[in-house]
Coordinates of C-alpha atoms and ligand atoms in Angstrom, one line a residue:
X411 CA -19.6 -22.1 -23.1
X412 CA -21.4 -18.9 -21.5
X413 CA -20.4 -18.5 -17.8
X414 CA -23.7 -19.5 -15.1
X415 CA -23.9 -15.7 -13.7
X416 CA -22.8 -15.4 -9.9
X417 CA -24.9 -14.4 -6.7
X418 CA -23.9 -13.5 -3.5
X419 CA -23.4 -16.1 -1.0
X420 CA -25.8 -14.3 1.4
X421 CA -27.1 -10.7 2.2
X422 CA -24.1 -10.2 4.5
X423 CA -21.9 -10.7 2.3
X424 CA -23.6 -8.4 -0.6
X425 CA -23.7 -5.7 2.2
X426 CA -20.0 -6.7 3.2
X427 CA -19.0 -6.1 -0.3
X428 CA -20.9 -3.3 -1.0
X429 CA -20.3 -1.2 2.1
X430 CA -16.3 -2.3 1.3
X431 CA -16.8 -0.5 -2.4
X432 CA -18.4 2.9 -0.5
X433 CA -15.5 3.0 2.2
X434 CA -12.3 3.7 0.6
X435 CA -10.0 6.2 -0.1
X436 CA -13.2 8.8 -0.4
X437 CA -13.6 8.0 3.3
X438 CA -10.4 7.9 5.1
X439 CA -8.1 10.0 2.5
X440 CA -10.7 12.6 1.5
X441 CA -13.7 13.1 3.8
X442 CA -11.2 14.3 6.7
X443 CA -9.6 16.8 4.5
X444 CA -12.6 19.0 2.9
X445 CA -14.2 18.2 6.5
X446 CA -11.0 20.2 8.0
X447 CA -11.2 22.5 5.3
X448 CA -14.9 23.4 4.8
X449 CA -15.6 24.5 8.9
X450 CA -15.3 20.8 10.6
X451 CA -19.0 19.9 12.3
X452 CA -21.0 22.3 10.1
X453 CA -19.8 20.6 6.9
X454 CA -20.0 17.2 8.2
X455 CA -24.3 18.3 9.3
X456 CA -24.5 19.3 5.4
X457 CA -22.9 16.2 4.4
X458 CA -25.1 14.1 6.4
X459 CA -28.4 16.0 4.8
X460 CA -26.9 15.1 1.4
X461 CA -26.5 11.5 2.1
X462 CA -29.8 11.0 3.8
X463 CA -31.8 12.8 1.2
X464 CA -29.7 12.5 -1.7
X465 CA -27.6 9.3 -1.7
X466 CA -30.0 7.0 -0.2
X467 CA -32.9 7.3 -2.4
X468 CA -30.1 7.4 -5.4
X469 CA -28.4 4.4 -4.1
X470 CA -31.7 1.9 -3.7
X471 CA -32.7 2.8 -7.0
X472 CA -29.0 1.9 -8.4
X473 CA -29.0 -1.5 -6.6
X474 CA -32.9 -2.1 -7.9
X475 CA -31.8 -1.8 -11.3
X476 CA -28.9 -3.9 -11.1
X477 CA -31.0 -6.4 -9.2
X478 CA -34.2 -6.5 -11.3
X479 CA -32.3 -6.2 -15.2
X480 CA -29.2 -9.4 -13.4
X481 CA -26.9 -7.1 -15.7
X482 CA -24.2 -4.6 -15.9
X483 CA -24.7 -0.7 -16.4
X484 CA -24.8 -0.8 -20.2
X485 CA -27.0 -4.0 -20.3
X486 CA -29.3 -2.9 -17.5
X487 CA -30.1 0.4 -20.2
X488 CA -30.6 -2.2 -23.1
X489 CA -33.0 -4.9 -21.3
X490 CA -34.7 -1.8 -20.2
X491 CA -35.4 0.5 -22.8
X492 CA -32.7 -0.1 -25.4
X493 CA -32.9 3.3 -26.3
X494 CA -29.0 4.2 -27.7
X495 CA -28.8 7.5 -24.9
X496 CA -29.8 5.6 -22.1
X497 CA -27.0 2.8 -23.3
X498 CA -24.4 5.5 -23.5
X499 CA -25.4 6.2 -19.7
X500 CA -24.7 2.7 -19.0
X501 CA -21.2 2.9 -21.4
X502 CA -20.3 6.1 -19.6
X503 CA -20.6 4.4 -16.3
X504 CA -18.1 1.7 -17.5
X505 CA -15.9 4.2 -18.9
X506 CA -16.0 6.0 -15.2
X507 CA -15.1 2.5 -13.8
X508 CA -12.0 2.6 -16.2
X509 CA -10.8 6.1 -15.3
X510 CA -11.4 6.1 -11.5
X511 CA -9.7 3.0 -11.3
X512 CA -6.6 4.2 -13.4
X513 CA -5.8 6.9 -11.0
X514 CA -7.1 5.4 -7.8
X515 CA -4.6 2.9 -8.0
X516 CA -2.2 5.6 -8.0
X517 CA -2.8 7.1 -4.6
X518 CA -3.5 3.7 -3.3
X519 CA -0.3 2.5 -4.5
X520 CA 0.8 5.5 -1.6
X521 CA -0.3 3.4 1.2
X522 CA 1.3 0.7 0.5
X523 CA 4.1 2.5 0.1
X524 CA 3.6 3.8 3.9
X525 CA 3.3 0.6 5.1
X526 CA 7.0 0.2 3.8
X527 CA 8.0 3.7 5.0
X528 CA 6.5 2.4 8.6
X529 CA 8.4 -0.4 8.6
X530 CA 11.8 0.9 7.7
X531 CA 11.4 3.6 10.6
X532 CA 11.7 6.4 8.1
X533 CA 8.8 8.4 10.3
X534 CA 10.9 8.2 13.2
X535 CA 13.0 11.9 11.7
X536 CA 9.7 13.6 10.9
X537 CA 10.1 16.4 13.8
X538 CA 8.1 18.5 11.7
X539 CA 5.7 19.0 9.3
X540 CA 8.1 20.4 6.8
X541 CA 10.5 17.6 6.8
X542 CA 7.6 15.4 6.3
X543 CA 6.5 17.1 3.4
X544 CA 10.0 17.3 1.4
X545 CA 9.9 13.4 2.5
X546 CA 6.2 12.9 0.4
X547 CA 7.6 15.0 -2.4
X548 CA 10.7 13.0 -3.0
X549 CA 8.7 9.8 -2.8
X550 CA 6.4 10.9 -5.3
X551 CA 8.6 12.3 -7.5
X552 CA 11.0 9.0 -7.6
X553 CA 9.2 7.4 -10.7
X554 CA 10.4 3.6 -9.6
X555 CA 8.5 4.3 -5.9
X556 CA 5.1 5.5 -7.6
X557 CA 4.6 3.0 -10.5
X558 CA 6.4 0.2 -8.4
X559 CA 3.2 0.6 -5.8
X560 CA 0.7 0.9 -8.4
X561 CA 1.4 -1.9 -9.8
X562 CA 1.5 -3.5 -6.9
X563 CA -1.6 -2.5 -6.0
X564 CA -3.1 -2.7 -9.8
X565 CA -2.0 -6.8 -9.8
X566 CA -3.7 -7.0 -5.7
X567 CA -7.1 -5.6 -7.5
X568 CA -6.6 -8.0 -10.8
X569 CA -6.4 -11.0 -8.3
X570 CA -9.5 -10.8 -6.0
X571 CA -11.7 -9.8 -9.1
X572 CA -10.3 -13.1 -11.1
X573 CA -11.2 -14.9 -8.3
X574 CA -14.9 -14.4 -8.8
X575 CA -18.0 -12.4 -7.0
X576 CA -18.3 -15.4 -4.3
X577 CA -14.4 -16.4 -3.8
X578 CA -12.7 -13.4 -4.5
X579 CA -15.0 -10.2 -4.0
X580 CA -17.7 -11.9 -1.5
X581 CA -15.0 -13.5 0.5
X582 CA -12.1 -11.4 0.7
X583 CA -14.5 -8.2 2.0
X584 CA -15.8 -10.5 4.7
X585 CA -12.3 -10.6 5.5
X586 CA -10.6 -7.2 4.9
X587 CA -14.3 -5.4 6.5
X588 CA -13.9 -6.8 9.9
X589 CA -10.0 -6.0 9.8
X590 CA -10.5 -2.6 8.7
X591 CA -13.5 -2.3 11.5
X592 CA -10.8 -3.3 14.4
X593 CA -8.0 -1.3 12.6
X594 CA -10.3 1.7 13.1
X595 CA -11.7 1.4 16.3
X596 CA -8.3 0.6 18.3
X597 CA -7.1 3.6 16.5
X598 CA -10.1 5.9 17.5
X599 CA -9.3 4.6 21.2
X600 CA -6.0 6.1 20.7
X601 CA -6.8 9.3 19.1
X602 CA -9.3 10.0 22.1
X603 CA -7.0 8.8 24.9
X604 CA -4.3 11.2 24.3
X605 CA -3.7 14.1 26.5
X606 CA -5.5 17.0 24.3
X607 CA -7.5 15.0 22.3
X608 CA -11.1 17.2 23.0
X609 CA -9.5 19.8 21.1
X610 CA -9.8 17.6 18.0
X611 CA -13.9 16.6 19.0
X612 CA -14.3 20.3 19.6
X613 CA -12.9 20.9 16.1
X614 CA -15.8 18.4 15.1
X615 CA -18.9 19.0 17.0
X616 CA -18.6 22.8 17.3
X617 CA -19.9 24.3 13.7
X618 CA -18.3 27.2 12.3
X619 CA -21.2 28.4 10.1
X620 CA -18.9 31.4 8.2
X621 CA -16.7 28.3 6.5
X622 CA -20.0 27.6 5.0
X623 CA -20.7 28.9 1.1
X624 CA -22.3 27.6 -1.4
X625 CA -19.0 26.0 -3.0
X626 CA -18.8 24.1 0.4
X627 CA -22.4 22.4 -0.6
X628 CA -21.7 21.7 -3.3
X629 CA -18.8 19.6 -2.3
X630 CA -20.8 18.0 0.1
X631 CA -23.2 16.9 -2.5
X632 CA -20.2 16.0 -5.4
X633 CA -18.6 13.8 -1.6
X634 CA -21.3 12.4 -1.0
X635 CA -22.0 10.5 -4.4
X636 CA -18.0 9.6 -4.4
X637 CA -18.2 8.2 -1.3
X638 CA -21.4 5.6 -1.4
X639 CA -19.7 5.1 -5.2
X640 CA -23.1 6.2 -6.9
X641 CA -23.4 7.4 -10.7
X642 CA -21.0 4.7 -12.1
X643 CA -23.2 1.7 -11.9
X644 CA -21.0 -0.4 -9.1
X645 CA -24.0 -0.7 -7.5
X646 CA -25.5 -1.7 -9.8
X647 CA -23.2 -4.6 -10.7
X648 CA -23.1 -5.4 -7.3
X649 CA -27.5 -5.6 -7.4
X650 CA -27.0 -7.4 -10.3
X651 CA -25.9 -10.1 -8.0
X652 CA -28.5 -10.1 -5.5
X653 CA -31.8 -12.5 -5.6
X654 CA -35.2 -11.5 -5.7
X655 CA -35.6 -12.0 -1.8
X656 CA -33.6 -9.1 -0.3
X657 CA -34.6 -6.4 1.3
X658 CA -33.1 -3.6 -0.6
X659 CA -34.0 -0.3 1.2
X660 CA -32.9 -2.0 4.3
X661 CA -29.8 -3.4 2.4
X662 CA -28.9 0.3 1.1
X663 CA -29.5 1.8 5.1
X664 CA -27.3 -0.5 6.4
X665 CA -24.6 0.5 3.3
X666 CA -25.0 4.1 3.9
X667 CA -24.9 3.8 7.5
X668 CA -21.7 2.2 7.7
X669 CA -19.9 4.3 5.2
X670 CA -20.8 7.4 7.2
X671 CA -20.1 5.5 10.6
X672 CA -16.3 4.8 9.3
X673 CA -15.7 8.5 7.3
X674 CA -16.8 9.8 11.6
X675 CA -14.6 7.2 12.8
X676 CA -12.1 8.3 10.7
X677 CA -12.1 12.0 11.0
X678 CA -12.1 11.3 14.7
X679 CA -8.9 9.1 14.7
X680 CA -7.5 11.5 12.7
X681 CA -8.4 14.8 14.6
X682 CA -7.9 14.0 17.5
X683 CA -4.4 12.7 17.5
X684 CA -3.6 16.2 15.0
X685 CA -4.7 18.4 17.8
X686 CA -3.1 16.8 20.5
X687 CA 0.0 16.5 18.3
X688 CA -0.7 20.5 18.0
X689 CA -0.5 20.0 14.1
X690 CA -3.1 21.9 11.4
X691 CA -6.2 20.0 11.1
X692 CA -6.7 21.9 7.2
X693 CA -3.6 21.1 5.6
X694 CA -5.7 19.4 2.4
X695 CA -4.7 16.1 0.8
X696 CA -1.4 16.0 2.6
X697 CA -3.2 15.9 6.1
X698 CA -3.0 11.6 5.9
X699 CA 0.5 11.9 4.1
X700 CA 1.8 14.4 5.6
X701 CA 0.7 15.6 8.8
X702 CA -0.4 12.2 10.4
X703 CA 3.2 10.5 9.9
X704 CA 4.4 13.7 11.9
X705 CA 1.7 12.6 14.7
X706 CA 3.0 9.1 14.6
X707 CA 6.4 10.1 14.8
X708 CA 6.0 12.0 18.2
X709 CA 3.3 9.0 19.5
X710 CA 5.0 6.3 21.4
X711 CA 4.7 3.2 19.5
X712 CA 4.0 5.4 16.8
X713 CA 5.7 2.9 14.1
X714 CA 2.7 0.1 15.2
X715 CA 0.0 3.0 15.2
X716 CA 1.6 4.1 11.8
X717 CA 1.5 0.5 9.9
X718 CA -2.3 0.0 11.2
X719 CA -3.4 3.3 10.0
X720 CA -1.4 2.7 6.3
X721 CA -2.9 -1.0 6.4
X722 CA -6.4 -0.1 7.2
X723 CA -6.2 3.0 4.5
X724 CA -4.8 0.2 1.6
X725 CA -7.7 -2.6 2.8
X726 CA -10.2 0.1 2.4
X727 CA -9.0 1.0 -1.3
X728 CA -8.7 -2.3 -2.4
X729 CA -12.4 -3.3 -1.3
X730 CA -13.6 -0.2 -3.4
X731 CA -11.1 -0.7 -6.4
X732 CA -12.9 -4.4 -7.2
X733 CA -15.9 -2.9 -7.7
X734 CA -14.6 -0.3 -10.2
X735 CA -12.9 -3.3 -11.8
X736 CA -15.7 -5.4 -11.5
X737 CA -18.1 -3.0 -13.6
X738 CA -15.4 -3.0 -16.9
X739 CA -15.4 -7.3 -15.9
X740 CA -19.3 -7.4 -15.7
X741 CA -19.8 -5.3 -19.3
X742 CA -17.4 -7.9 -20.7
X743 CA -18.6 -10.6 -19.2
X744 CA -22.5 -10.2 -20.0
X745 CA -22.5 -8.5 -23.2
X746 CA -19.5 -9.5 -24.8
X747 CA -19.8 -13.0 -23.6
X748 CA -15.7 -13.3 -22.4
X749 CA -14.4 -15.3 -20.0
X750 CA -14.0 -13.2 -16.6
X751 CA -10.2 -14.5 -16.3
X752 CA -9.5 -13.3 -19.4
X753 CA -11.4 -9.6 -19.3
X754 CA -9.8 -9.1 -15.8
X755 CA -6.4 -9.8 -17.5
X756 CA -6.9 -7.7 -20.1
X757 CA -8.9 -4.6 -18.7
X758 CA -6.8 -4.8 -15.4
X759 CA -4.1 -4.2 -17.4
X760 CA -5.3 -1.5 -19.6
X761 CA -6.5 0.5 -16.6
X762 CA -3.2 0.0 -15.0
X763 CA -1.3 1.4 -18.4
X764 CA -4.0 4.6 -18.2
X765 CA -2.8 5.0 -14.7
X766 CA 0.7 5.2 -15.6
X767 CA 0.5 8.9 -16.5
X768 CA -1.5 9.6 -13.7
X769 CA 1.4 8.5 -11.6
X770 CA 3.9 10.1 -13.6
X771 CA 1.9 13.6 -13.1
X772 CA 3.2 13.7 -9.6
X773 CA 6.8 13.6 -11.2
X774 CA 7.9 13.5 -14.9
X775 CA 4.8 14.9 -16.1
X776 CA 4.1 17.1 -13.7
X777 CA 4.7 20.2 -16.2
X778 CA 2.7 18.4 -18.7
X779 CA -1.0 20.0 -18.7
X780 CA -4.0 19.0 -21.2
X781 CA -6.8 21.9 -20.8
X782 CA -4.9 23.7 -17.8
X783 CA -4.4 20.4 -16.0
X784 CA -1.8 17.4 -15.3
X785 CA -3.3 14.1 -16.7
X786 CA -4.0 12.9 -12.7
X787 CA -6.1 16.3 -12.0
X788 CA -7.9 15.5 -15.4
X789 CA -8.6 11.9 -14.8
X790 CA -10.2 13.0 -11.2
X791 CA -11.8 16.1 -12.7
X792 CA -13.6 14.2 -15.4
X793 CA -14.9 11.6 -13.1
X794 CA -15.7 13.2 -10.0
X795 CA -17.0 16.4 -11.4
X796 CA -18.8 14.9 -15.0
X797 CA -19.2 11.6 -15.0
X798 CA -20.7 10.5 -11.5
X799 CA -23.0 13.7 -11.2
X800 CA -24.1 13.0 -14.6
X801 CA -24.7 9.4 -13.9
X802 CA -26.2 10.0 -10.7
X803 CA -28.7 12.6 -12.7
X804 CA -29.5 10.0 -15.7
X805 CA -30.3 7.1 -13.0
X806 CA -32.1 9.2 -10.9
X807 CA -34.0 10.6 -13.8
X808 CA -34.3 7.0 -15.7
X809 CA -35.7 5.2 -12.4
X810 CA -38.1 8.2 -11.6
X811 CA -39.7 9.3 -15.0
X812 CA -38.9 6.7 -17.7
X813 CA -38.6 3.0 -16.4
X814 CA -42.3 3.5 -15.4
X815 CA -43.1 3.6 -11.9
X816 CA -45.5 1.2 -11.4
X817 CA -42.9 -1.1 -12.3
X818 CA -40.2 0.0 -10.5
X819 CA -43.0 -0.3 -7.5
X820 CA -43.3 -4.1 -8.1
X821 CA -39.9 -4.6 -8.5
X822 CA -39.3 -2.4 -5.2
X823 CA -41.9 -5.0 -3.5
X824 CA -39.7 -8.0 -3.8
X825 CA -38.5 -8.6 -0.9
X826 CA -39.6 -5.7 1.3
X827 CA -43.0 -5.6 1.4
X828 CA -43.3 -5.6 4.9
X829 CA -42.0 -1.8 4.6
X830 CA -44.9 -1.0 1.9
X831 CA -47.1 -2.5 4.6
X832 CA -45.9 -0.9 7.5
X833 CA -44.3 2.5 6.4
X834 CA -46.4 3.5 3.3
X835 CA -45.1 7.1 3.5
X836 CA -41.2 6.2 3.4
X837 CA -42.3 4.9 0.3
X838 CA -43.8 8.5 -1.0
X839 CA -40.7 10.3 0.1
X840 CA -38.5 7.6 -1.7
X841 CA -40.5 8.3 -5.0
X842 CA -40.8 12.6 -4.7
X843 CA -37.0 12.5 -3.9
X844 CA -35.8 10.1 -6.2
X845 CA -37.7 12.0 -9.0
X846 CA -37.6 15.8 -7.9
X847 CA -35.3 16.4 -5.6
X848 CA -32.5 14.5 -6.4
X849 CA -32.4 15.7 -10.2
X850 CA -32.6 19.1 -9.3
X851 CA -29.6 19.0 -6.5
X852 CA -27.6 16.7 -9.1
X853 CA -28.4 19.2 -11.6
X854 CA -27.1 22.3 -9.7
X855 CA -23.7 20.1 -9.0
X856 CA -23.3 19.1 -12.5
X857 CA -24.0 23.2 -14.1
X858 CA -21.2 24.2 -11.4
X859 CA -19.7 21.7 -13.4
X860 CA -20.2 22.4 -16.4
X861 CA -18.8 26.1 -15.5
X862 CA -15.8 25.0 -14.7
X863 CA -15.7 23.4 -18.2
X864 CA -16.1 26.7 -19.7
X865 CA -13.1 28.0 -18.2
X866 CA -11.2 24.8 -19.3
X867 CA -13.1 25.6 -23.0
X868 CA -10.7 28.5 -22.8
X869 CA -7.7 26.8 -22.0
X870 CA -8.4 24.3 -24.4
X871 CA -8.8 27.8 -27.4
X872 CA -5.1 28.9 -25.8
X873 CA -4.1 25.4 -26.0
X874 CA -5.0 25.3 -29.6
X875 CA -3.2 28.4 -30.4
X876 CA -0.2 27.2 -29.0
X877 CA -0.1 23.9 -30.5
X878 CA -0.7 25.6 -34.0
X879 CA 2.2 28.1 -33.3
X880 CA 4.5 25.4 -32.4
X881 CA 3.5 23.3 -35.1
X882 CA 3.8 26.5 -37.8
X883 CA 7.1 26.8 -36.2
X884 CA 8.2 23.6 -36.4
X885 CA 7.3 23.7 -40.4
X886 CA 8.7 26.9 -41.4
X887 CA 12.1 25.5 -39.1
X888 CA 12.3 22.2 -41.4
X889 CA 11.5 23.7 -44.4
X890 CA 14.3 25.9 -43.7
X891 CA 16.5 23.5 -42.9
X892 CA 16.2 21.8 -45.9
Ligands
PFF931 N1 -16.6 5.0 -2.7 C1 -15.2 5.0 -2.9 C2 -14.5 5.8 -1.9 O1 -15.1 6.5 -1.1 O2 -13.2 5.9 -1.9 C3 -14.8 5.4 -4.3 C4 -15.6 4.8 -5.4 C5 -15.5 3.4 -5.6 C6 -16.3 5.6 -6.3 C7 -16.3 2.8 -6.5 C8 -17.1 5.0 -7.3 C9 -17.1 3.6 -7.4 F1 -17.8 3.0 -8.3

């Protein structure tokens, strides 16, 4: 018997859920870090431009496909145009849900791990950054610690997707949202309440203009489709769940607002208590890891502010790692017509056996490169930098040029036609920067790209070369030996 396809319970809870898939790791891990890298408060203004002009009009016309076709990325394509490129978009979206997921789990599995750390007072000898950062390496490198959290985390993901889009996804963001929400906020209060704390809002509302280049755009731009989680189709499952009645431009404002609201938050939380700790506000991807259990360590109570912080950072992965699971589920479920029990057993534990290397990349395989890179930096690389740009450009382009816009007007209309009443014009701008603008910005990301790839072209010739030396070698040895 074919499964009765699921809806959200209400337009809370869609918004709950979806705005749980945009805040993660992107938000809290990731968005602090190339903030305190890229010049603080002039970054964070490019950012914003990016989202409002670029991610928004993206992100209503991901949820309007899911919402109109009641399908997954790949079926969306097919009941659409059924063209075979515009179903590879759709497969490649599933196949970005499959390799995000692998390593996200990875670094997820971290917090968790923190959590632990917190509670066995292991921050408590962190005097300095230094000792903090021998402390990361040797928990990374111990193989046990790093695939004993991702599959920890890997089996938390597998159970709230098996438990449905209503009972497990609908109801355990309206949970772990209002959690993370408080988590925050308390934290914020404490950032900004301790003495030297307006060092750290200095940091973010002054701009420092010469940080800017064009790289730093750019990463603004590639951020800012990572962080609403647009190009894969998640959205797009998650539309696929909503009824004809909702409002989706105000649905996809409300999704966008809070994701910004919480990557602020965030970076405030954080900032503040790293200046008033005097610690380096651009230490990269170890600032959560590394420099923040330093901060905790000289905080009183630090051990209680520590936990929160490593408990709001896991709630926030877990609410986006559904949705990457959920896409693979959806494919499965909709087009090949399986049970969702049985695909979440089965591609939860796939992705989890693709994440494995990624873990061991921080340790065991660390020396191991494919085209210049570990397995974890190829994983990211691939999806970050090729597969969301690119499915950001095909939806944008699909939705603007080929789906027809008349119809994507009436389908718009359901549901919000008070805005095509009241505000014809947002309507306009929607439509010239859906199909202009954002293909052309996507477009520039994606050729940065795709230059990149050139260089990794030319690893991949070296690579070659070696690999046919060794193997020559190998050949002449046994033929020698025999
Ligand atoms: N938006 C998530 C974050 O900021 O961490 C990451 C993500 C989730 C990207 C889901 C893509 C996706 F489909």
């Amino acid at each position: 018997m074919i499964e009765q396809r699921e809806h959200w319970g209400s337009k809370a809870g869609f918004i709950l859920a979806a705005a749980g898939s945009a805040i993660g790791l992107g938000n809290i891990w990731k968005f602090p870090y190339i903030a305190g890298e890229n010049g603080g408060a002039a970054f964070i203004f490019i950012y914003l431009i990016c989202i409002a002009l670029i991610g928004l009009p993206v992100l209503i016309a991901e949820i309007l496909l899911g919402r109109s076709t009641q399908r997954n990325p790949v079926g969306a394509f097919k009941k659409l145009s059924g063209k075979p490129f515009w179903v590879t978009v759709g497969s490649m979206g599933v196949l970005a849900g499959f390799i995000i997921l692998s390593f996200y789990t990875v670094i997820a599995g971290w917090s968790i791990g923190y959590i632990i750390e917190a509670l066995r007072g292991s921050f408590s000898q962190f005097s300095d950054p230094s000792i903090a950062s021998t402390y990361f390496d040797e928990r990374v490198s111990d193989v046990n610690w790093i695939v004993g959290y991702h599959t920890l985390f890997s089996i938390l993901t597998m159970g709230v997707v098996y438990a449905g889009v209503n009972k497990g996804i609908e109801k355990g963001s309206k949970i772990m949202m209002p959690v993370l929400f408080f988590l925050l906020v308390i934290l914020v209060i404490r950032g900004v309440t301790l003495p030297g704390a307006e060092k750290g809002l200095t940091f973010l509302w002054s701009p420092d203009w010469s940080k800017i280049s064009g790289q730093s755009v750019l990463v603004a731009l590639g951020h800012a489709f990572f962080t609403i989680s647009l190009g894969m189709g998640a959205m797009m499952t998650y539309g696929s769940y909503l009824s004809k009645k909702d409002h989706i431009p105000s649905a996809a404002i409300q999704i966008v607002f809070l994701d910004t609201l919480i990557a602020l938050l965030a970076g405030i939380a954080i900032f503040t208590a790293v200046f008033a700790m005097g610690q380096d506000p651009a230490s990269g991807p170890g600032l959560i890891f590394v420099t923040l259990p330093v901060v905790f360590a000289k905080m009183p109570g630090g051990v209680v502010w520590a936990i929160s912080f490593f408990l709001l950072l896991t709630l926030a992965a877990l609410t986006s790692a559904i949705s990457l699971l959920e896409v693979v589920v959806a494919y499965f479920v909709d087009e090949r017509k399986w049970k969702r029990h049985k695909a979440v057993m089965v591609f939860g534990l796939i992705t989890f056996i693709i994440g494995v290397p990624s873990a061991l990349s921080f340790n065991i395989m660390s020396d191991v490169h494919f085209f210049g890179k570990t397995w974890f930096d190829n994983a990211d690389y691939l999806a970050s930098n090729i597969l969301l740009p690119g499915g950001g450009l095909f939806i944008s382009i699909f939705v603007g040029w080929v789906w027809g816009f008349d119809k994507v007007l009436i389908e718009l209309k359901e549901g919000s036609e008070s805005l095509f009443v009241k505000y014809p014009l947002v309507i306009k701008g929607w439509k010239i920067f859906l199909k202009y603008l954002s293909p052309v910005m996507i477009l520039i990301v994606f050729l940065h790209s795709v230059g990149l790839l050139e260089s990794a072209m030319l690893q991949f010739r070296t690579n070659w070369v070696n690999i046919s030396l060794t193997l020559t070698a190998i050949y002449l040895l046994l033929k020698g030996s025999k």
